[in-house]
mmCIF file with all atom_site columns, C-alpha atoms and ligand atoms in Angstrom:
data_model
loop_
_atom_site.group_PDB
_atom_site.id
_atom_site.type_symbol
_atom_site.label_atom_id
_atom_site.label_alt_id
_atom_site.label_comp_id
_atom_site.label_asym_id
_atom_site.label_entity_id
_atom_site.label_seq_id
_atom_site.pdbx_PDB_ins_code
_atom_site.Cartn_x
_atom_site.Cartn_y
_atom_site.Cartn_z
_atom_site.occupancy
_atom_site.B_iso_or_equiv
_atom_site.pdbx_formal_charge
_atom_site.auth_seq_id
_atom_site.auth_comp_id
_atom_site.auth_asym_id
_atom_site.auth_atom_id
_atom_site.pdbx_PDB_model_num
ATOM   1   C  CA  . MET A 1 1   ? 1.774   -60.483 15.267 1.00 0.00 ? 603  MET A CA  1
ATOM   2   C  CA  . ALA A 1 2   ? -1.725  -59.097 15.075 1.00 0.00 ? 604  ALA A CA  1
ATOM   3   C  CA  . ASN A 1 3   ? -0.413  -55.773 16.324 1.00 0.00 ? 605  ASN A CA  1
ATOM   4   C  CA  . LEU A 1 4   ? 2.153   -55.568 13.552 1.00 0.00 ? 606  LEU A CA  1
ATOM   5   C  CA  . THR A 1 5   ? -0.398  -56.022 10.790 1.00 0.00 ? 607  THR A CA  1
ATOM   6   C  CA  . LEU A 1 6   ? -2.664  -53.435 12.383 1.00 0.00 ? 608  LEU A CA  1
ATOM   7   C  CA  . LEU A 1 7   ? 0.077   -50.861 12.688 1.00 0.00 ? 609  LEU A CA  1
ATOM   8   C  CA  . PRO A 1 8   ? 0.133   -49.579 9.105  1.00 0.00 ? 610  PRO A CA  1
ATOM   9   C  CA  . ARG A 1 9   ? -3.627  -49.086 9.124  1.00 0.00 ? 611  ARG A CA  1
ATOM   10  C  CA  . ARG A 1 10  ? -3.472  -47.139 12.341 1.00 0.00 ? 612  ARG A CA  1
ATOM   11  C  CA  . LEU A 1 11  ? -0.665  -45.008 10.959 1.00 0.00 ? 613  LEU A CA  1
ATOM   12  C  CA  . SER A 1 12  ? -2.596  -44.250 7.812  1.00 0.00 ? 614  SER A CA  1
ATOM   13  C  CA  . LEU A 1 13  ? -5.431  -42.946 9.974  1.00 0.00 ? 615  LEU A CA  1
ATOM   14  C  CA  . LEU A 1 14  ? -3.121  -41.050 12.261 1.00 0.00 ? 616  LEU A CA  1
ATOM   15  C  CA  . LEU A 1 15  ? -0.972  -39.387 9.641  1.00 0.00 ? 617  LEU A CA  1
ATOM   16  C  CA  . PRO A 1 16  ? -3.573  -37.083 8.056  1.00 0.00 ? 618  PRO A CA  1
ATOM   17  C  CA  . ALA A 1 17  ? -4.639  -35.997 11.537 1.00 0.00 ? 619  ALA A CA  1
ATOM   18  C  CA  . LEU A 1 18  ? -1.044  -35.148 12.432 1.00 0.00 ? 620  LEU A CA  1
ATOM   19  C  CA  . LEU A 1 19  ? -0.552  -33.273 9.180  1.00 0.00 ? 621  LEU A CA  1
ATOM   20  C  CA  . LEU A 1 20  ? -3.709  -31.261 9.774  1.00 0.00 ? 622  LEU A CA  1
ATOM   21  C  CA  . ALA A 1 21  ? -2.601  -30.347 13.279 1.00 0.00 ? 623  ALA A CA  1
ATOM   22  C  CA  . GLY A 1 22  ? 0.832   -29.396 11.959 1.00 0.00 ? 624  GLY A CA  1
ATOM   23  C  CA  . SER A 1 23  ? -0.397  -27.154 9.172  1.00 0.00 ? 625  SER A CA  1
ATOM   24  C  CA  . SER A 1 24  ? -2.817  -25.313 11.428 1.00 0.00 ? 626  SER A CA  1
ATOM   25  C  CA  . LEU A 1 25  ? 0.103   -24.643 13.772 1.00 0.00 ? 627  LEU A CA  1
ATOM   26  C  CA  . VAL A 1 26  ? 2.226   -23.277 10.944 1.00 0.00 ? 628  VAL A CA  1
ATOM   27  C  CA  . ALA A 1 27  ? -0.598  -21.213 9.467  1.00 0.00 ? 629  ALA A CA  1
ATOM   28  C  CA  . GLY A 1 28  ? -1.585  -20.082 13.021 1.00 0.00 ? 630  GLY A CA  1
ATOM   29  C  CA  . ASP A 1 29  ? -2.665  -16.580 13.936 1.00 0.00 ? 631  ASP A CA  1
ATOM   30  C  CA  . PRO A 1 30  ? 0.395   -14.315 13.544 1.00 0.00 ? 632  PRO A CA  1
ATOM   31  C  CA  . ALA A 1 31  ? -1.026  -11.841 16.055 1.00 0.00 ? 633  ALA A CA  1
ATOM   32  C  CA  . LYS A 1 32  ? -1.497  -14.501 18.724 1.00 0.00 ? 634  LYS A CA  1
ATOM   33  C  CA  . ASP A 1 33  ? 1.937   -14.007 20.284 1.00 0.00 ? 635  ASP A CA  1
ATOM   34  C  CA  . LEU A 1 34  ? 1.514   -10.238 20.358 1.00 0.00 ? 636  LEU A CA  1
ATOM   35  C  CA  . PRO A 1 35  ? 0.662   -8.466  23.620 1.00 0.00 ? 637  PRO A CA  1
ATOM   36  C  CA  . LYS A 1 36  ? -2.511  -6.477  24.199 1.00 0.00 ? 638  LYS A CA  1
ATOM   37  C  CA  . PHE A 1 37  ? -2.317  -2.784  23.367 1.00 0.00 ? 639  PHE A CA  1
ATOM   38  C  CA  . ASP A 1 38  ? -1.452  -0.974  26.609 1.00 0.00 ? 640  ASP A CA  1
ATOM   39  C  CA  . GLY A 1 39  ? -2.007  2.631   25.513 1.00 0.00 ? 641  GLY A CA  1
ATOM   40  C  CA  . ASP A 1 40  ? 1.594   3.356   24.445 1.00 0.00 ? 642  ASP A CA  1
ATOM   41  C  CA  . ILE A 1 41  ? 0.854   3.807   20.760 1.00 0.00 ? 643  ILE A CA  1
ATOM   42  C  CA  . GLN A 1 42  ? 4.375   4.449   19.455 1.00 0.00 ? 644  GLN A CA  1
ATOM   43  C  CA  . LYS A 1 43  ? 5.752   1.468   21.356 1.00 0.00 ? 645  LYS A CA  1
ATOM   44  C  CA  . TYR A 1 44  ? 3.009   -0.826  20.075 1.00 0.00 ? 646  TYR A CA  1
ATOM   45  C  CA  . TRP A 1 45  ? 3.554   0.339   16.516 1.00 0.00 ? 647  TRP A CA  1
ATOM   46  C  CA  . THR A 1 46  ? 7.269   -0.450  16.839 1.00 0.00 ? 648  THR A CA  1
ATOM   47  C  CA  . ASN A 1 47  ? 6.736   -3.835  18.509 1.00 0.00 ? 649  ASN A CA  1
ATOM   48  C  CA  . ALA A 1 48  ? 3.618   -5.162  16.787 1.00 0.00 ? 650  ALA A CA  1
ATOM   49  C  CA  . CYS A 1 49  ? 3.083   -3.377  13.461 1.00 0.00 ? 651  CYS A CA  1
ATOM   50  C  CA  . ALA A 1 50  ? 6.551   -2.340  12.259 1.00 0.00 ? 652  ALA A CA  1
ATOM   51  C  CA  . ARG A 1 51  ? 7.698   -5.929  11.692 1.00 0.00 ? 653  ARG A CA  1
ATOM   52  C  CA  . CYS A 1 52  ? 5.504   -5.882  8.584  1.00 0.00 ? 654  CYS A CA  1
ATOM   53  C  CA  . HIS A 1 53  ? 4.848   -2.210  7.850  1.00 0.00 ? 655  HIS A CA  1
ATOM   54  C  CA  . GLY A 1 54  ? 8.278   -0.812  8.777  1.00 0.00 ? 656  GLY A CA  1
ATOM   55  C  CA  . VAL A 1 55  ? 8.946   1.673   11.579 1.00 0.00 ? 657  VAL A CA  1
ATOM   56  C  CA  . ASN A 1 56  ? 8.345   4.490   9.075  1.00 0.00 ? 658  ASN A CA  1
ATOM   57  C  CA  . GLY A 1 57  ? 5.212   2.914   7.593  1.00 0.00 ? 659  GLY A CA  1
ATOM   58  C  CA  . ASN A 1 58  ? 6.759   2.548   4.148  1.00 0.00 ? 660  ASN A CA  1
ATOM   59  C  CA  . GLY A 1 59  ? 6.963   -1.247  4.252  1.00 0.00 ? 661  GLY A CA  1
ATOM   60  C  CA  . ARG A 1 60  ? 10.764  -1.222  4.427  1.00 0.00 ? 662  ARG A CA  1
ATOM   61  C  CA  . ASP A 1 61  ? 13.183  -2.273  7.148  1.00 0.00 ? 663  ASP A CA  1
ATOM   62  C  CA  . ASN A 1 62  ? 15.798  0.090   8.591  1.00 0.00 ? 664  ASN A CA  1
ATOM   63  C  CA  . ASN A 1 63  ? 18.152  -0.663  5.687  1.00 0.00 ? 665  ASN A CA  1
ATOM   64  C  CA  . GLY A 1 64  ? 15.509  0.293   3.133  1.00 0.00 ? 666  GLY A CA  1
ATOM   65  C  CA  . THR A 1 65  ? 14.885  -3.305  2.086  1.00 0.00 ? 667  THR A CA  1
ATOM   66  C  CA  . PRO A 1 66  ? 11.212  -4.003  1.305  1.00 0.00 ? 668  PRO A CA  1
ATOM   67  C  CA  . LEU A 1 67  ? 9.577   -6.208  3.962  1.00 0.00 ? 669  LEU A CA  1
ATOM   68  C  CA  . PRO A 1 68  ? 7.878   -9.367  2.648  1.00 0.00 ? 670  PRO A CA  1
ATOM   69  C  CA  . ASP A 1 69  ? 4.445   -8.834  4.264  1.00 0.00 ? 671  ASP A CA  1
ATOM   70  C  CA  . ALA A 1 70  ? 4.134   -5.046  4.077  1.00 0.00 ? 672  ALA A CA  1
ATOM   71  C  CA  . GLY A 1 71  ? 0.997   -4.769  1.944  1.00 0.00 ? 673  GLY A CA  1
ATOM   72  C  CA  . PHE A 1 72  ? 0.716   -0.972  1.854  1.00 0.00 ? 674  PHE A CA  1
ATOM   73  C  CA  . ASP A 1 73  ? 3.006   2.066   1.759  1.00 0.00 ? 675  ASP A CA  1
ATOM   74  C  CA  . PHE A 1 74  ? 1.485   4.487   4.271  1.00 0.00 ? 676  PHE A CA  1
ATOM   75  C  CA  . THR A 1 75  ? 3.910   7.238   3.204  1.00 0.00 ? 677  THR A CA  1
ATOM   76  C  CA  . ASP A 1 76  ? 2.372   7.328   -0.285 1.00 0.00 ? 678  ASP A CA  1
ATOM   77  C  CA  . SER A 1 77  ? 0.018   10.242  0.445  1.00 0.00 ? 679  SER A CA  1
ATOM   78  C  CA  . ARG A 1 78  ? -1.679  10.032  -2.941 1.00 0.00 ? 680  ARG A CA  1
ATOM   79  C  CA  . LYS A 1 79  ? -2.799  6.461   -2.243 1.00 0.00 ? 681  LYS A CA  1
ATOM   80  C  CA  . ALA A 1 80  ? -3.332  6.988   1.487  1.00 0.00 ? 682  ALA A CA  1
ATOM   81  C  CA  . ASN A 1 81  ? -5.622  9.978   0.889  1.00 0.00 ? 683  ASN A CA  1
ATOM   82  C  CA  . ARG A 1 82  ? -7.975  7.770   -1.090 1.00 0.00 ? 684  ARG A CA  1
ATOM   83  C  CA  . LYS A 1 83  ? -8.418  5.467   1.906  1.00 0.00 ? 685  LYS A CA  1
ATOM   84  C  CA  . LYS A 1 84  ? -11.102 6.003   4.521  1.00 0.00 ? 686  LYS A CA  1
ATOM   85  C  CA  . ASP A 1 85  ? -10.350 6.008   8.254  1.00 0.00 ? 687  ASP A CA  1
ATOM   86  C  CA  . ALA A 1 86  ? -13.272 3.650   8.809  1.00 0.00 ? 688  ALA A CA  1
ATOM   87  C  CA  . ASP A 1 87  ? -11.789 1.063   6.419  1.00 0.00 ? 689  ASP A CA  1
ATOM   88  C  CA  . TRP A 1 88  ? -8.369  1.255   8.081  1.00 0.00 ? 690  TRP A CA  1
ATOM   89  C  CA  . VAL A 1 89  ? -9.981  0.832   11.504 1.00 0.00 ? 691  VAL A CA  1
ATOM   90  C  CA  . LYS A 1 90  ? -11.901 -2.165  10.202 1.00 0.00 ? 692  LYS A CA  1
ATOM   91  C  CA  . ILE A 1 91  ? -8.810  -3.813  8.667  1.00 0.00 ? 693  ILE A CA  1
ATOM   92  C  CA  . THR A 1 92  ? -6.808  -3.209  11.846 1.00 0.00 ? 694  THR A CA  1
ATOM   93  C  CA  . LEU A 1 93  ? -9.499  -4.914  13.935 1.00 0.00 ? 695  LEU A CA  1
ATOM   94  C  CA  . GLN A 1 94  ? -10.548 -7.676  11.546 1.00 0.00 ? 696  GLN A CA  1
ATOM   95  C  CA  . GLY A 1 95  ? -7.423  -8.248  9.453  1.00 0.00 ? 697  GLY A CA  1
ATOM   96  C  CA  . LYS A 1 96  ? -7.213  -8.901  5.720  1.00 0.00 ? 698  LYS A CA  1
ATOM   97  C  CA  . ASP A 1 97  ? -5.209  -11.624 3.948  1.00 0.00 ? 699  ASP A CA  1
ATOM   98  C  CA  . LYS A 1 98  ? -1.780  -11.555 5.659  1.00 0.00 ? 700  LYS A CA  1
ATOM   99  C  CA  . MET A 1 99  ? -2.760  -8.633  7.859  1.00 0.00 ? 701  MET A CA  1
ATOM   100 C  CA  . PRO A 1 100 ? -3.592  -10.169 11.257 1.00 0.00 ? 702  PRO A CA  1
ATOM   101 C  CA  . ALA A 1 101 ? -6.734  -9.183  13.188 1.00 0.00 ? 703  ALA A CA  1
ATOM   102 C  CA  . PHE A 1 102 ? -6.106  -7.049  16.266 1.00 0.00 ? 704  PHE A CA  1
ATOM   103 C  CA  . LYS A 1 103 ? -9.647  -7.111  17.654 1.00 0.00 ? 705  LYS A CA  1
ATOM   104 C  CA  . ASP A 1 104 ? -8.507  -9.177  20.647 1.00 0.00 ? 706  ASP A CA  1
ATOM   105 C  CA  . LYS A 1 105 ? -5.653  -6.749  21.330 1.00 0.00 ? 707  LYS A CA  1
ATOM   106 C  CA  . MET A 1 106 ? -7.391  -3.358  21.224 1.00 0.00 ? 708  MET A CA  1
ATOM   107 C  CA  . THR A 1 107 ? -10.735 -1.550  21.090 1.00 0.00 ? 709  THR A CA  1
ATOM   108 C  CA  . GLU A 1 108 ? -12.192 0.259   18.083 1.00 0.00 ? 710  GLU A CA  1
ATOM   109 C  CA  . ALA A 1 109 ? -11.230 3.589   19.708 1.00 0.00 ? 711  ALA A CA  1
ATOM   110 C  CA  . ASP A 1 110 ? -7.640  2.322   20.003 1.00 0.00 ? 712  ASP A CA  1
ATOM   111 C  CA  . ALA A 1 111 ? -7.600  1.339   16.323 1.00 0.00 ? 713  ALA A CA  1
ATOM   112 C  CA  . GLN A 1 112 ? -8.844  4.830   15.412 1.00 0.00 ? 714  GLN A CA  1
ATOM   113 C  CA  . ARG A 1 113 ? -5.918  6.257   17.405 1.00 0.00 ? 715  ARG A CA  1
ATOM   114 C  CA  . PHE A 1 114 ? -3.493  4.204   15.292 1.00 0.00 ? 716  PHE A CA  1
ATOM   115 C  CA  . VAL A 1 115 ? -5.060  5.639   12.145 1.00 0.00 ? 717  VAL A CA  1
ATOM   116 C  CA  . THR A 1 116 ? -5.028  9.264   13.378 1.00 0.00 ? 718  THR A CA  1
ATOM   117 C  CA  . GLU A 1 117 ? -1.832  9.354   15.415 1.00 0.00 ? 719  GLU A CA  1
ATOM   118 C  CA  . ILE A 1 118 ? 0.371   6.985   13.387 1.00 0.00 ? 720  ILE A CA  1
ATOM   119 C  CA  . LEU A 1 119 ? -0.839  6.050   9.901  1.00 0.00 ? 721  LEU A CA  1
ATOM   120 C  CA  . ARG A 1 120 ? -2.147  9.462   8.772  1.00 0.00 ? 722  ARG A CA  1
ATOM   121 C  CA  . LYS A 1 121 ? 1.040   11.141  9.992  1.00 0.00 ? 723  LYS A CA  1
ATOM   122 C  CA  . PHE A 1 122 ? 3.221   8.955   7.735  1.00 0.00 ? 724  PHE A CA  1
ATOM   123 C  CA  . ALA A 1 123 ? 1.482   10.414  4.678  1.00 0.00 ? 725  ALA A CA  1
ATOM   124 C  CA  . ALA A 1 124 ? 1.424   13.944  6.086  1.00 0.00 ? 726  ALA A CA  1
ATOM   125 C  CA  . ARG A 1 125 ? 5.237   13.959  6.301  1.00 0.00 ? 727  ARG A CA  1
ATOM   126 C  CA  . HIS A 1 126 ? 5.570   13.728  2.518  1.00 0.00 ? 728  HIS A CA  1
HETATM 127 C  C1  . HEC B 2 .   ? 2.090   -9.951  9.843  1.00 0.00 ? 1021 HEC B C1  1
HETATM 128 C  C2  . HEC B 2 .   ? 2.269   -8.697  9.157  1.00 0.00 ? 1021 HEC B C2  1
HETATM 129 C  C3  . HEC B 2 .   ? 1.460   -7.485  9.591  1.00 0.00 ? 1021 HEC B C3  1
HETATM 130 C  C4  . HEC B 2 .   ? 1.359   -6.934  10.863 1.00 0.00 ? 1021 HEC B C4  1
HETATM 131 C  C5  . HEC B 2 .   ? 2.009   -7.406  12.154 1.00 0.00 ? 1021 HEC B C5  1
HETATM 132 C  C6  . HEC B 2 .   ? 0.502   -5.774  10.714 1.00 0.00 ? 1021 HEC B C6  1
HETATM 133 N  N1  . HEC B 2 .   ? 0.089   -5.655  9.412  1.00 0.00 ? 1021 HEC B N1  1
HETATM 134 FE FE1 . HEC B 2 .   ? -1.169  -4.233  8.673  1.00 0.00 ? 1021 HEC B FE1 1
HETATM 135 N  N2  . HEC B 2 .   ? -1.138  -5.146  6.831  1.00 0.00 ? 1021 HEC B N2  1
HETATM 136 C  C7  . HEC B 2 .   ? -0.362  -6.248  6.501  1.00 0.00 ? 1021 HEC B C7  1
HETATM 137 C  C8  . HEC B 2 .   ? -0.633  -6.607  5.119  1.00 0.00 ? 1021 HEC B C8  1
HETATM 138 C  C9  . HEC B 2 .   ? 0.013   -7.755  4.352  1.00 0.00 ? 1021 HEC B C9  1
HETATM 139 C  C10 . HEC B 2 .   ? -1.603  -5.695  4.644  1.00 0.00 ? 1021 HEC B C10 1
HETATM 140 C  C11 . HEC B 2 .   ? -2.255  -5.676  3.253  1.00 0.00 ? 1021 HEC B C11 1
HETATM 141 C  C12 . HEC B 2 .   ? -3.537  -6.492  3.312  1.00 0.00 ? 1021 HEC B C12 1
HETATM 142 C  C13 . HEC B 2 .   ? -4.201  -6.575  1.955  1.00 0.00 ? 1021 HEC B C13 1
HETATM 143 O  O1  . HEC B 2 .   ? -4.717  -5.547  1.491  1.00 0.00 ? 1021 HEC B O1  1
HETATM 144 O  O2  . HEC B 2 .   ? -4.213  -7.647  1.397  1.00 0.00 ? 1021 HEC B O2  1
HETATM 145 C  C14 . HEC B 2 .   ? -1.864  -4.782  5.731  1.00 0.00 ? 1021 HEC B C14 1
HETATM 146 C  C15 . HEC B 2 .   ? -2.773  -3.737  5.667  1.00 0.00 ? 1021 HEC B C15 1
HETATM 147 C  C16 . HEC B 2 .   ? -3.027  -2.830  6.681  1.00 0.00 ? 1021 HEC B C16 1
HETATM 148 C  C17 . HEC B 2 .   ? -3.956  -1.736  6.590  1.00 0.00 ? 1021 HEC B C17 1
HETATM 149 C  C18 . HEC B 2 .   ? -4.804  -1.396  5.362  1.00 0.00 ? 1021 HEC B C18 1
HETATM 150 C  C19 . HEC B 2 .   ? -3.976  -0.626  4.333  1.00 0.00 ? 1021 HEC B C19 1
HETATM 151 C  C20 . HEC B 2 .   ? -4.712  -0.488  3.002  1.00 0.00 ? 1021 HEC B C20 1
HETATM 152 O  O3  . HEC B 2 .   ? -4.473  -1.321  2.111  1.00 0.00 ? 1021 HEC B O3  1
HETATM 153 O  O4  . HEC B 2 .   ? -5.523  0.426   2.848  1.00 0.00 ? 1021 HEC B O4  1
HETATM 154 C  C21 . HEC B 2 .   ? -3.928  -1.082  7.797  1.00 0.00 ? 1021 HEC B C21 1
HETATM 155 C  C22 . HEC B 2 .   ? -4.732  0.136   8.183  1.00 0.00 ? 1021 HEC B C22 1
HETATM 156 C  C23 . HEC B 2 .   ? -2.970  -1.776  8.643  1.00 0.00 ? 1021 HEC B C23 1
HETATM 157 N  N3  . HEC B 2 .   ? -2.439  -2.832  7.938  1.00 0.00 ? 1021 HEC B N3  1
HETATM 158 C  C24 . HEC B 2 .   ? -2.646  -1.400  9.930  1.00 0.00 ? 1021 HEC B C24 1
HETATM 159 C  C25 . HEC B 2 .   ? -1.844  -2.142  10.798 1.00 0.00 ? 1021 HEC B C25 1
HETATM 160 C  C26 . HEC B 2 .   ? -1.630  -1.816  12.195 1.00 0.00 ? 1021 HEC B C26 1
HETATM 161 C  C27 . HEC B 2 .   ? -2.191  -0.592  12.898 1.00 0.00 ? 1021 HEC B C27 1
HETATM 162 C  C28 . HEC B 2 .   ? -0.856  -2.807  12.714 1.00 0.00 ? 1021 HEC B C28 1
HETATM 163 C  C29 . HEC B 2 .   ? -0.394  -2.991  14.160 1.00 0.00 ? 1021 HEC B C29 1
HETATM 164 C  C30 . HEC B 2 .   ? -1.414  -2.820  15.193 1.00 0.00 ? 1021 HEC B C30 1
HETATM 165 C  C31 . HEC B 2 .   ? -0.573  -3.755  11.630 1.00 0.00 ? 1021 HEC B C31 1
HETATM 166 N  N4  . HEC B 2 .   ? -1.177  -3.301  10.489 1.00 0.00 ? 1021 HEC B N4  1
HETATM 167 C  C32 . HEC B 2 .   ? 0.181   -4.924  11.762 1.00 0.00 ? 1021 HEC B C32 1
HETATM 168 C  C33 . HEC B 2 .   ? 0.499   -6.911  7.329  1.00 0.00 ? 1021 HEC B C33 1
HETATM 169 C  C34 . HEC B 2 .   ? 0.649   -6.675  8.691  1.00 0.00 ? 1021 HEC B C34 1
#
């Protein structure tokens, strides 16, 4: 009997804790499931970055449909040319809003390679 009357109080303490744990799981780090960068830059772009930025860097999927978390059109050379390499390296490593941080996946030199060998080339094609 005593247990039954205690139950609701225990639940009311437990519930917020469960909700907190749940929301932190849902909000979790989107880059956490991604592998470490292994030096194959094109492969990593396709596997880890293209899900948001599009294989072609224009924030669209292969059917041309805009991706929900794209954030920036790297093929827009007018806009891209106003951006500094150092800022792109920083955002790649540290993240920004929905852009996940990749500092646990690659070095600063790796991030610079993504800027030079991938991102800058998207704009250069146009
Ligand atoms: C989960 C989706 C997602 C993934 C995965 C992702 N990005 Fe992003 N990225 C974004 C979003 C959203 C923004 C825009 C952030 C903002 O400005 O609020 C962004 C912005 C950027 C920017 C800055 C562009 C600007 O506004 O000047 C760079 C550089 C960048 N991403 C590089 C990368 C690279 C390199 C990878 C893979 C190693 C990657 N991103 C993976 C979502 C993603």
